[in-house]
Coordinates of C-alpha atoms in Angstrom, one line a residue:
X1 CA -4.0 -9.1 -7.4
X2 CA -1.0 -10.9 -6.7
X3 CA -1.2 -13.1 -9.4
X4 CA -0.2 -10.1 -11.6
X5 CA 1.9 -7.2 -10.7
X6 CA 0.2 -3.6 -10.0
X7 CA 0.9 -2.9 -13.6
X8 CA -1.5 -5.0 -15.2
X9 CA -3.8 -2.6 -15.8
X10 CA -1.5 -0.1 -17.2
X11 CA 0.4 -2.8 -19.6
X12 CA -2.1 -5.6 -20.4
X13 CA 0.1 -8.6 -22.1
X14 CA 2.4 -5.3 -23.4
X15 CA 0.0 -2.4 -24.4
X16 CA 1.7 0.3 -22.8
X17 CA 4.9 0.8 -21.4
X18 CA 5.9 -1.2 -17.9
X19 CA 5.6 0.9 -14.8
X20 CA 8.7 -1.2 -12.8
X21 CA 10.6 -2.5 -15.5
X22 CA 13.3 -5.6 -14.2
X23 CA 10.8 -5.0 -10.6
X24 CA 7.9 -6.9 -11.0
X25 CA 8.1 -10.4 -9.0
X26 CA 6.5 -12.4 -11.5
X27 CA 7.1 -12.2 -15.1
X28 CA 10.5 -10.7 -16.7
X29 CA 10.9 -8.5 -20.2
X30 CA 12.2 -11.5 -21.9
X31 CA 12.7 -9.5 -25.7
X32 CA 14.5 -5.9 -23.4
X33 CA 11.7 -3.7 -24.9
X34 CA 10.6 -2.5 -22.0
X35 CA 6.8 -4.2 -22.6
X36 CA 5.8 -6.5 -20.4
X37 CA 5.4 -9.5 -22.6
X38 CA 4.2 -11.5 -19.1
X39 CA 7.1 -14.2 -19.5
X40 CA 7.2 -16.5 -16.0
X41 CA 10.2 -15.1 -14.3
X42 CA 11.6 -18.8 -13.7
X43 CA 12.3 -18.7 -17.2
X44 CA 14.1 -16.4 -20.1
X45 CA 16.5 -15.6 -21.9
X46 CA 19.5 -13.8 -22.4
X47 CA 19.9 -9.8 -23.4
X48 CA 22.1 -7.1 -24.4
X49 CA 22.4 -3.9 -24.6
X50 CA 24.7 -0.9 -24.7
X51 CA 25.7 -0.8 -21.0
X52 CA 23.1 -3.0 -19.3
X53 CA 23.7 -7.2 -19.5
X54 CA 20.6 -9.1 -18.1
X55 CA 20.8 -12.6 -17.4
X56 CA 18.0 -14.7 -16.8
X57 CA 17.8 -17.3 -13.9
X58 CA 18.5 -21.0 -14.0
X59 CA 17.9 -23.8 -11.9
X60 CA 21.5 -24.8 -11.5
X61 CA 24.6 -22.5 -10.3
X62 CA 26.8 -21.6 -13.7
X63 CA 29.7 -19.8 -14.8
X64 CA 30.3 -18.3 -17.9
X65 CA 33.1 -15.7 -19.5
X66 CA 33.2 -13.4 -22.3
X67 CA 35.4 -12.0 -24.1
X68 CA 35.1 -9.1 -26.6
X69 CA 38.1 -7.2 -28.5
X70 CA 37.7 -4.0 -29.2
X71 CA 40.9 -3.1 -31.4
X72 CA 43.4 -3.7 -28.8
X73 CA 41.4 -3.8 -26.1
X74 CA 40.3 -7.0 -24.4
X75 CA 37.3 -7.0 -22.1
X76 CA 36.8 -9.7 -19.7
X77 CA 33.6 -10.3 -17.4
X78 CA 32.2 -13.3 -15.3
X79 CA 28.8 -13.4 -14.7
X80 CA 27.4 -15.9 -12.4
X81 CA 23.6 -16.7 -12.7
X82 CA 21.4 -18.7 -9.9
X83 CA 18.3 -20.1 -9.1
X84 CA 16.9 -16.9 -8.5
X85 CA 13.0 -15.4 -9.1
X86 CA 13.8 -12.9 -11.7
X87 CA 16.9 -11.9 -13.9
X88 CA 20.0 -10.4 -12.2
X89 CA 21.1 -6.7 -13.5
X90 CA 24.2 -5.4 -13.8
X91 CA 24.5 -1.8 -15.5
X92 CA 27.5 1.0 -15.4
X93 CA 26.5 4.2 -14.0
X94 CA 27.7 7.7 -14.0
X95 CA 30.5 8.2 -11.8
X96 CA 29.0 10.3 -7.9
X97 CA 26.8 9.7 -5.8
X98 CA 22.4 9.5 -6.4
X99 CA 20.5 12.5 -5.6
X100 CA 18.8 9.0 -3.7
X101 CA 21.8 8.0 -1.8
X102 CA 21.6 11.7 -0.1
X103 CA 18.1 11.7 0.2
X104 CA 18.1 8.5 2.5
X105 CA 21.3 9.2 4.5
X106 CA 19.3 13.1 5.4
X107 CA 16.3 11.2 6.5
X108 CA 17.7 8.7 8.4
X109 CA 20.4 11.3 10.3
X110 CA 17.5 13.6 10.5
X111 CA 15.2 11.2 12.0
X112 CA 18.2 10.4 14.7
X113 CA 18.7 13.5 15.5
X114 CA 15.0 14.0 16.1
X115 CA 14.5 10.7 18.4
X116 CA 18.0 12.4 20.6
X117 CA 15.7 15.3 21.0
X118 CA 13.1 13.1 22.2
X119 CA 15.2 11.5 24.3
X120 CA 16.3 14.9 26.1
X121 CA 12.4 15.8 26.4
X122 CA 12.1 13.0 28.1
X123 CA 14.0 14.9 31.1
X124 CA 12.5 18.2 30.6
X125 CA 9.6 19.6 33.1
X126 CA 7.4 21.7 30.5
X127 CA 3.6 21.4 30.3
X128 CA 2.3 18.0 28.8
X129 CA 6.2 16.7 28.4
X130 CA 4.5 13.0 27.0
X131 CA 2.6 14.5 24.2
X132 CA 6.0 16.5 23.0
X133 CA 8.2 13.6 23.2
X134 CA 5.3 10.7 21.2
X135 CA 5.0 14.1 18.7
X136 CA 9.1 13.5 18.7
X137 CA 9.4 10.2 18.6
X138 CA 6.9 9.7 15.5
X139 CA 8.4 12.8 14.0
X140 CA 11.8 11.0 14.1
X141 CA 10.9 6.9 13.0
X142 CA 9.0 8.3 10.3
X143 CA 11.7 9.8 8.0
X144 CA 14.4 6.7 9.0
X145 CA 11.3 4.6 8.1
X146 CA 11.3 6.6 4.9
X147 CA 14.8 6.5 4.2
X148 CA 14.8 2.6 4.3
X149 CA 11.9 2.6 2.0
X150 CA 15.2 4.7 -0.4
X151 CA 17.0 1.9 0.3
X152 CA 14.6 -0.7 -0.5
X153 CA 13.4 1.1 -4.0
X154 CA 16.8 0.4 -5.2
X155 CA 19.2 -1.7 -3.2
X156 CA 22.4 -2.2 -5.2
X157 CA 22.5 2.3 -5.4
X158 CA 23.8 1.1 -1.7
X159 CA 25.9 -1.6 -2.5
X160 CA 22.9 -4.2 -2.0
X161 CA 24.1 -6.5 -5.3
X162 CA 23.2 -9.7 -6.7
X163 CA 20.4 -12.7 -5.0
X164 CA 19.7 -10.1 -2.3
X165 CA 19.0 -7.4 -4.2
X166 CA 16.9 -9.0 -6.2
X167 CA 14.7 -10.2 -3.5
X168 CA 14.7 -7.1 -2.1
X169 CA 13.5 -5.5 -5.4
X170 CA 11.0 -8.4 -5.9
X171 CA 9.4 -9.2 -2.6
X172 CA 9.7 -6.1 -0.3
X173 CA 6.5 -4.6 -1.3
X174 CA 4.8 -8.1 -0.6
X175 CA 6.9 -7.7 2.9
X176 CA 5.6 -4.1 3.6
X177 CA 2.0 -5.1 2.9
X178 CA 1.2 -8.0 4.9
X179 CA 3.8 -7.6 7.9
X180 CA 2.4 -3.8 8.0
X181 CA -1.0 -4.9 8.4
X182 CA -0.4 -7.5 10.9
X183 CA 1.6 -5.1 12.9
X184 CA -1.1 -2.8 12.6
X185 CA -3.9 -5.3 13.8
X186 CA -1.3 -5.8 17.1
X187 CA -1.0 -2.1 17.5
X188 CA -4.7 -1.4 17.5
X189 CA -5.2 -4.7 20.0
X190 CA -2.9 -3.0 22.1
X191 CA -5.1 -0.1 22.0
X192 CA -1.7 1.6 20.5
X193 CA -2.4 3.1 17.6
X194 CA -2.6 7.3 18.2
X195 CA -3.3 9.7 15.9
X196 CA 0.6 10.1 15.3
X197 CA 1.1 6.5 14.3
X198 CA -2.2 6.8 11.8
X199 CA -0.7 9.2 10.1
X200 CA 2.6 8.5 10.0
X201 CA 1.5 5.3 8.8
X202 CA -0.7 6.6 6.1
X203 CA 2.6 8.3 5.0
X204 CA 4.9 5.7 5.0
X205 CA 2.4 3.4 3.6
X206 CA 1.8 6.5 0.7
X207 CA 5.8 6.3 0.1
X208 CA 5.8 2.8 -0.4
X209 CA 3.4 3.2 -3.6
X210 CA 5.7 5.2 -5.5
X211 CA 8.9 3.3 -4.1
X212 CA 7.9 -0.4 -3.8
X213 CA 5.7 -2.7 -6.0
X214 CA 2.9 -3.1 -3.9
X215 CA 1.1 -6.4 -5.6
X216 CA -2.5 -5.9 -4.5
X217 CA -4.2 -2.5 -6.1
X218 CA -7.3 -2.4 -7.3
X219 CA -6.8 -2.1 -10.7
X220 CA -5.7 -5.9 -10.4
X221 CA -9.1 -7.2 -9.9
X222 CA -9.4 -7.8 -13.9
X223 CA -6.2 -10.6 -13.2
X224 CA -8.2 -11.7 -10.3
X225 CA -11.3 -12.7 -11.6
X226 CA -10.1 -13.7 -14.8
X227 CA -8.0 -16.5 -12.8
X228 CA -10.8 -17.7 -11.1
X229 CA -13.0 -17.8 -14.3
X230 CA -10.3 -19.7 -14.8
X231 CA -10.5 -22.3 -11.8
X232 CA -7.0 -21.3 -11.4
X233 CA -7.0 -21.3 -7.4
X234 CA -3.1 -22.5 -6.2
X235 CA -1.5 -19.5 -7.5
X236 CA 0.1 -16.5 -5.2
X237 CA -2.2 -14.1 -5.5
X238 CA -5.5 -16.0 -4.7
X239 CA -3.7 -17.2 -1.3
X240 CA -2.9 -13.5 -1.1
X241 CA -6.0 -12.9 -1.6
X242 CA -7.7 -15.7 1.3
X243 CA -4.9 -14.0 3.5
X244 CA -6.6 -10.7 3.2
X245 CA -10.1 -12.0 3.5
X246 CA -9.1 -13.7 6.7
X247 CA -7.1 -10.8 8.6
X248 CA -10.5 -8.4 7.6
X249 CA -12.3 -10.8 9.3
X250 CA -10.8 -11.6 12.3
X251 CA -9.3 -7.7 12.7
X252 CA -11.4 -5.4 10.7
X253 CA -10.5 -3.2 7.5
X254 CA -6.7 -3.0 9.1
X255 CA -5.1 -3.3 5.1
X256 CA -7.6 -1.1 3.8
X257 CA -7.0 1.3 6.6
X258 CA -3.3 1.4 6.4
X259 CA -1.7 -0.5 4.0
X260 CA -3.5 0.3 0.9
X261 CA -1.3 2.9 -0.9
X262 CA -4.5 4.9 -2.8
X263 CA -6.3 4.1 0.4
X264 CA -3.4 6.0 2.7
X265 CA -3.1 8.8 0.2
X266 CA -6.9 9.7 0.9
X267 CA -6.8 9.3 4.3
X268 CA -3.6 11.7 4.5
X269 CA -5.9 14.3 1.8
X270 CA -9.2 14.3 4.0
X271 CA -7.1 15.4 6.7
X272 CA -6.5 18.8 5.0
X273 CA -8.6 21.6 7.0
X274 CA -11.4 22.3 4.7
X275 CA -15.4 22.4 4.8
X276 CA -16.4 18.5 4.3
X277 CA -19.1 17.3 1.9
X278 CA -21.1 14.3 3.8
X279 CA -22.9 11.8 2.3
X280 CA -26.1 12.0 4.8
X281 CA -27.5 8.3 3.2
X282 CA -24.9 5.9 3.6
X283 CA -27.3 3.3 1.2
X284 CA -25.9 5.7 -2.3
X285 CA -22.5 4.6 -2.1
X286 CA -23.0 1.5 -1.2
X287 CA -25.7 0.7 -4.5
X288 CA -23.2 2.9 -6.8
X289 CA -20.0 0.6 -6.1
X290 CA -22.1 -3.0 -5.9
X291 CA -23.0 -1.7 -9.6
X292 CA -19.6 -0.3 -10.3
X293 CA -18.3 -4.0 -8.8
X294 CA -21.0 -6.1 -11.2
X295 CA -19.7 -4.0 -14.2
X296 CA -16.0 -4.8 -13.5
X297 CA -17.3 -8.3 -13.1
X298 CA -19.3 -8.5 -16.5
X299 CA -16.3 -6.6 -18.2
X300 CA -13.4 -9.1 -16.8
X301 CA -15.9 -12.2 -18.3
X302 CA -15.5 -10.2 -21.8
X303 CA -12.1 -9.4 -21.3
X304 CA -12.8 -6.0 -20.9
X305 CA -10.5 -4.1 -18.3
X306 CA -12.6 -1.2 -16.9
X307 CA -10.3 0.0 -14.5
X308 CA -7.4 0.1 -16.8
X309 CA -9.0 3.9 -17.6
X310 CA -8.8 5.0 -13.5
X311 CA -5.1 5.0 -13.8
X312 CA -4.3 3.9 -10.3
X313 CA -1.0 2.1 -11.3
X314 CA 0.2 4.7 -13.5
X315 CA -0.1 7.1 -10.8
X316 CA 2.2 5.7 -8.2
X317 CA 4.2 4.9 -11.2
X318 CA 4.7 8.6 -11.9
X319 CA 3.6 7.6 -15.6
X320 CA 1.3 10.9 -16.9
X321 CA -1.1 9.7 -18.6
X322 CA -5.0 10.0 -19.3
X323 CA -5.9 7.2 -17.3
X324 CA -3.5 8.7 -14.2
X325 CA -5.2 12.1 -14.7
X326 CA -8.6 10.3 -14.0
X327 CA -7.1 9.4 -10.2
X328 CA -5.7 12.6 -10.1
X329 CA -9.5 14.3 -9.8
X330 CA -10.5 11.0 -7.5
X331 CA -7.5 12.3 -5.3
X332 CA -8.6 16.1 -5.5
X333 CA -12.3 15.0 -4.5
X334 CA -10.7 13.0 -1.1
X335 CA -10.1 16.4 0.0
X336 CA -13.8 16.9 0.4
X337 CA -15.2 13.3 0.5
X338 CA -14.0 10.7 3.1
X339 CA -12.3 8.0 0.6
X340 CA -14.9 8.9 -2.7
X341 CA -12.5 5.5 -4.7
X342 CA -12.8 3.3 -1.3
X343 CA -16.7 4.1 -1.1
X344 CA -17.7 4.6 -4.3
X345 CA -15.3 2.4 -6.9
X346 CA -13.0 -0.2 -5.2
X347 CA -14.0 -3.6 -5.6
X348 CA -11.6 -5.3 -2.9
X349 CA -13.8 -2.9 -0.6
X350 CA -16.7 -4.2 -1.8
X351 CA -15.7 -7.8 -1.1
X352 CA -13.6 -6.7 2.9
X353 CA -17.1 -4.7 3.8
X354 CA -18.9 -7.9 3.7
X355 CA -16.0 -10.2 5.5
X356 CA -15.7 -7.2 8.4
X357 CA -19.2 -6.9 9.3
X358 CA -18.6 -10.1 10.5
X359 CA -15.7 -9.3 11.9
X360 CA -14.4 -10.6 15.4
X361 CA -12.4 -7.3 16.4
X362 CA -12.6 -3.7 15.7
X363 CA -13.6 -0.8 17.5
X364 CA -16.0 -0.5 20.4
X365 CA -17.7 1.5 23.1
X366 CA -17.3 0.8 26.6
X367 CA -19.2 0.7 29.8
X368 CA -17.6 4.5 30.2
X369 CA -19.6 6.4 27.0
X370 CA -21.7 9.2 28.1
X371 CA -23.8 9.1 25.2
X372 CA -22.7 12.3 24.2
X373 CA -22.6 11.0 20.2
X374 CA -20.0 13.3 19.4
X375 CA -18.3 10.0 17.9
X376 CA -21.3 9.9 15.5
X377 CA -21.2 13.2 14.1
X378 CA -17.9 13.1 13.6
X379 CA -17.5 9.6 11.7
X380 CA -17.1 10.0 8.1
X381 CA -18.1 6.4 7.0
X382 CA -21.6 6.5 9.6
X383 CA -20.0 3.0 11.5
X384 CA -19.9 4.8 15.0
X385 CA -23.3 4.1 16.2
X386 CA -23.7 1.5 18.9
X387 CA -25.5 -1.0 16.5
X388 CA -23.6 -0.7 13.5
X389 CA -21.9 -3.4 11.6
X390 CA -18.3 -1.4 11.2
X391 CA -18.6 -2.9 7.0
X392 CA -17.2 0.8 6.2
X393 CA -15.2 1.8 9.2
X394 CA -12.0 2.5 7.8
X395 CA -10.3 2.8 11.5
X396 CA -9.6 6.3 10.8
X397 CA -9.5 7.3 14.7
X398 CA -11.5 10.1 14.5
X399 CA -14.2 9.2 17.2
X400 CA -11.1 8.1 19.7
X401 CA -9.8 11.9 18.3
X402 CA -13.9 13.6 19.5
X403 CA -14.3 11.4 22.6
X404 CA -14.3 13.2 26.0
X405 CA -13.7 10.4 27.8
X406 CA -10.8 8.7 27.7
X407 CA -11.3 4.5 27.1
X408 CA -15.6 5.3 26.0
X409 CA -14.1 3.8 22.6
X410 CA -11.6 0.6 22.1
X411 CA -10.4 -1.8 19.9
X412 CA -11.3 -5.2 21.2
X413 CA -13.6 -8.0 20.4
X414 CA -16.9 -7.1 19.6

């Protein structure tokens, strides 16, 4: 989890080639061969190549010039290193303007232009004039939402240099992650969260798995039990990983919901309008991923990574490999089968399910239900039945989406 980066199932101690090479927040490529070689990013040492000089961090501000003659040519350069997490990257591009830069800047005009038209709905009488303008409104956050997720991917491409951009590389995905989930707890206790904002969340969360380096997937659950084999408790990624116990349990499967890139991606799939396949006995998935979560278990212990062959890093790395191609089919099946790698494979599901049927919020039927268990038939995960536990409910929206009555179904404490 987040005491390795998304890619360490993809380049274990450097097997493979690094998915965010001079991105990950942890370690640095201290030898420039584009191998993770899992060197602490506190420490390193000093590279260079043909147009690209990398510097590593330092604990004290210094100042250092070089000079190299080239015939009669003198080239001169200052390059100041600080204290900073990682190593600070300063390469010569081609002359022009990103295909990126143009990418944001139309998203973020287009999304204005899209929240003016909201705006002027606002004053128009037609037929349901609130539904057009929230369709608006979502219609217009969600592409400048996107267009800063541009901007994010690769700061200094908009003039975003040195310390800052190197937090920005290093720690927005950590940002994204936990501030998106606790914004999404507050919407849904606000009794917020429409189907717009669900899937423009899913989305933008889907974006931010290609564009950011979103330090808890799945395939880092190898790193995670290997550290606590380990007794190795006062790191990042196990707080991360308390963090994430204690939000499911006070607020439901919220990150797994919504902030959960592979998680998102599905949700956005199952949404497709096709003939669903349900799983009728909910007790299947659950016994195929407590086995699937024992053999990841047993296989960490022997240093064995199973889920290095799903490919979920080197996916939303864009890397096309084997192991990628194996997601690829998990992905196609979503299309059919509500979340097949949240119910069948993930093993951070596996451990959330048993922290949220605890849980102290999450959704609810009032004192207004009819009865009418159109909620029930409609529920993919079997959670929308008066009695049950909500281990599996997902907080997909579907049974606020079927309910006749407005306010039969809530979030609030159960």
């Amino acid at each position: 989890m987040l005491t390795a980066p998304a890619c360490a199932a993809v380049c274990p101690k450097g097997r493979s080639a690094c998915p965010y090479p001079g991105r990950c927040f942890l370690y640095t490529d201290a030898d420039g061969n584009s191998l993770c070689d899992y060197t602490s990013g506190d420490s390193g040492t000093s590279v260079s190549e043909t147009d690209q000089i990398t510097v590593s961090g330092s604990s004290t501000d210094t100042s250092t010039t070089a000079q190299t003659d080239t015939g009669s040519d003198t080239v001169s350069s200052v390059i100041s290193t600080s204290s900073s997490t990682g190593s600070e990257t300063v390469s010569s591009g081609d002359s022009g303007l990103s295909p990126l830069v143009f990418s944001a800047a139309g998203l973020i005009i287009g999304g204005a232009v899209i929240l003016l038209l909201a705006i002027v709905m606002k004053y128009l009488r037609k037929e349901n004039p609130e539904v057009l303008q929230k369709i608006f409104v979502y219609a217009g956050i969600s592409p400048i939402l996107l267009g800063l997720l541009i901007i994010l991917y690769d700061p200094e491409l908009f003039g975003i240099t040195g310390t800052l951009a190197d937090m920005i590389s290093s720690y927005s995905g950590i940002v994204y992650m936990f501030g998106g989930t606790l914004l999404a707890a507050v919407l849904w206790l606000k009794n917020a969260m429409s189907t717009e904002a669900l899937i423009s969340i899913s989305i933008l969360t889907t974006a931010a798995g290609f564009l950011l380096v979103i330090p808890i997937a799945p395939d880092g659950f190898y790193s995670t039990v290997s550290r606590i084999t380990e007794l190795s408790f006062a790191g990042l990624g196990f707080a991360g990983l308390i963090a994430l116990i204690v939000i499911t349990y006070f607020f439901g499967r919220v990150f797994c919901a919504h902030m959960c890139p592979a998680g998102a991606l599905q949700e956005l799939l199952y949404r497709i309008p096709v003939k669903k396949l349900q799983i009728k006995d909910r007790r299947i998935p659950k016994i195929i991923r407590a086995g699937f979560f024992a053999a990841l278990v047993i296989g960490a212990l022997c240093s064995v990574n199973i889920f290095e062959y799903v490919g979920i890093s080197s996916f939303f790395a864009l890397m096309f490999t084997a192991a990628a191609g194996v997601f690829l089919v998990i992905l196609l099946a979503s299309i059919f089968i509500y979340r097949p790698f949240c119910t069948f494979l993930c093993p951070y599901g596996f451990v959330f399910s048993k922290v949220s049927r605890f849980g102290k919020f999450g959704l609810k039927r009032t004192d207004q239900c009819i009865n009418c268990r159109k909620c029930e038939r409609i529920c993919p995960t079997g959670e929308a039945g008066s009695e049950a536990k909500k281990a599996e409910c997902y907080l997909c929206g579907k049974c606020i989406e079927k309910c006749p009555v407005e306010s039969a179904i809530i979030y609030g404490k159960r």
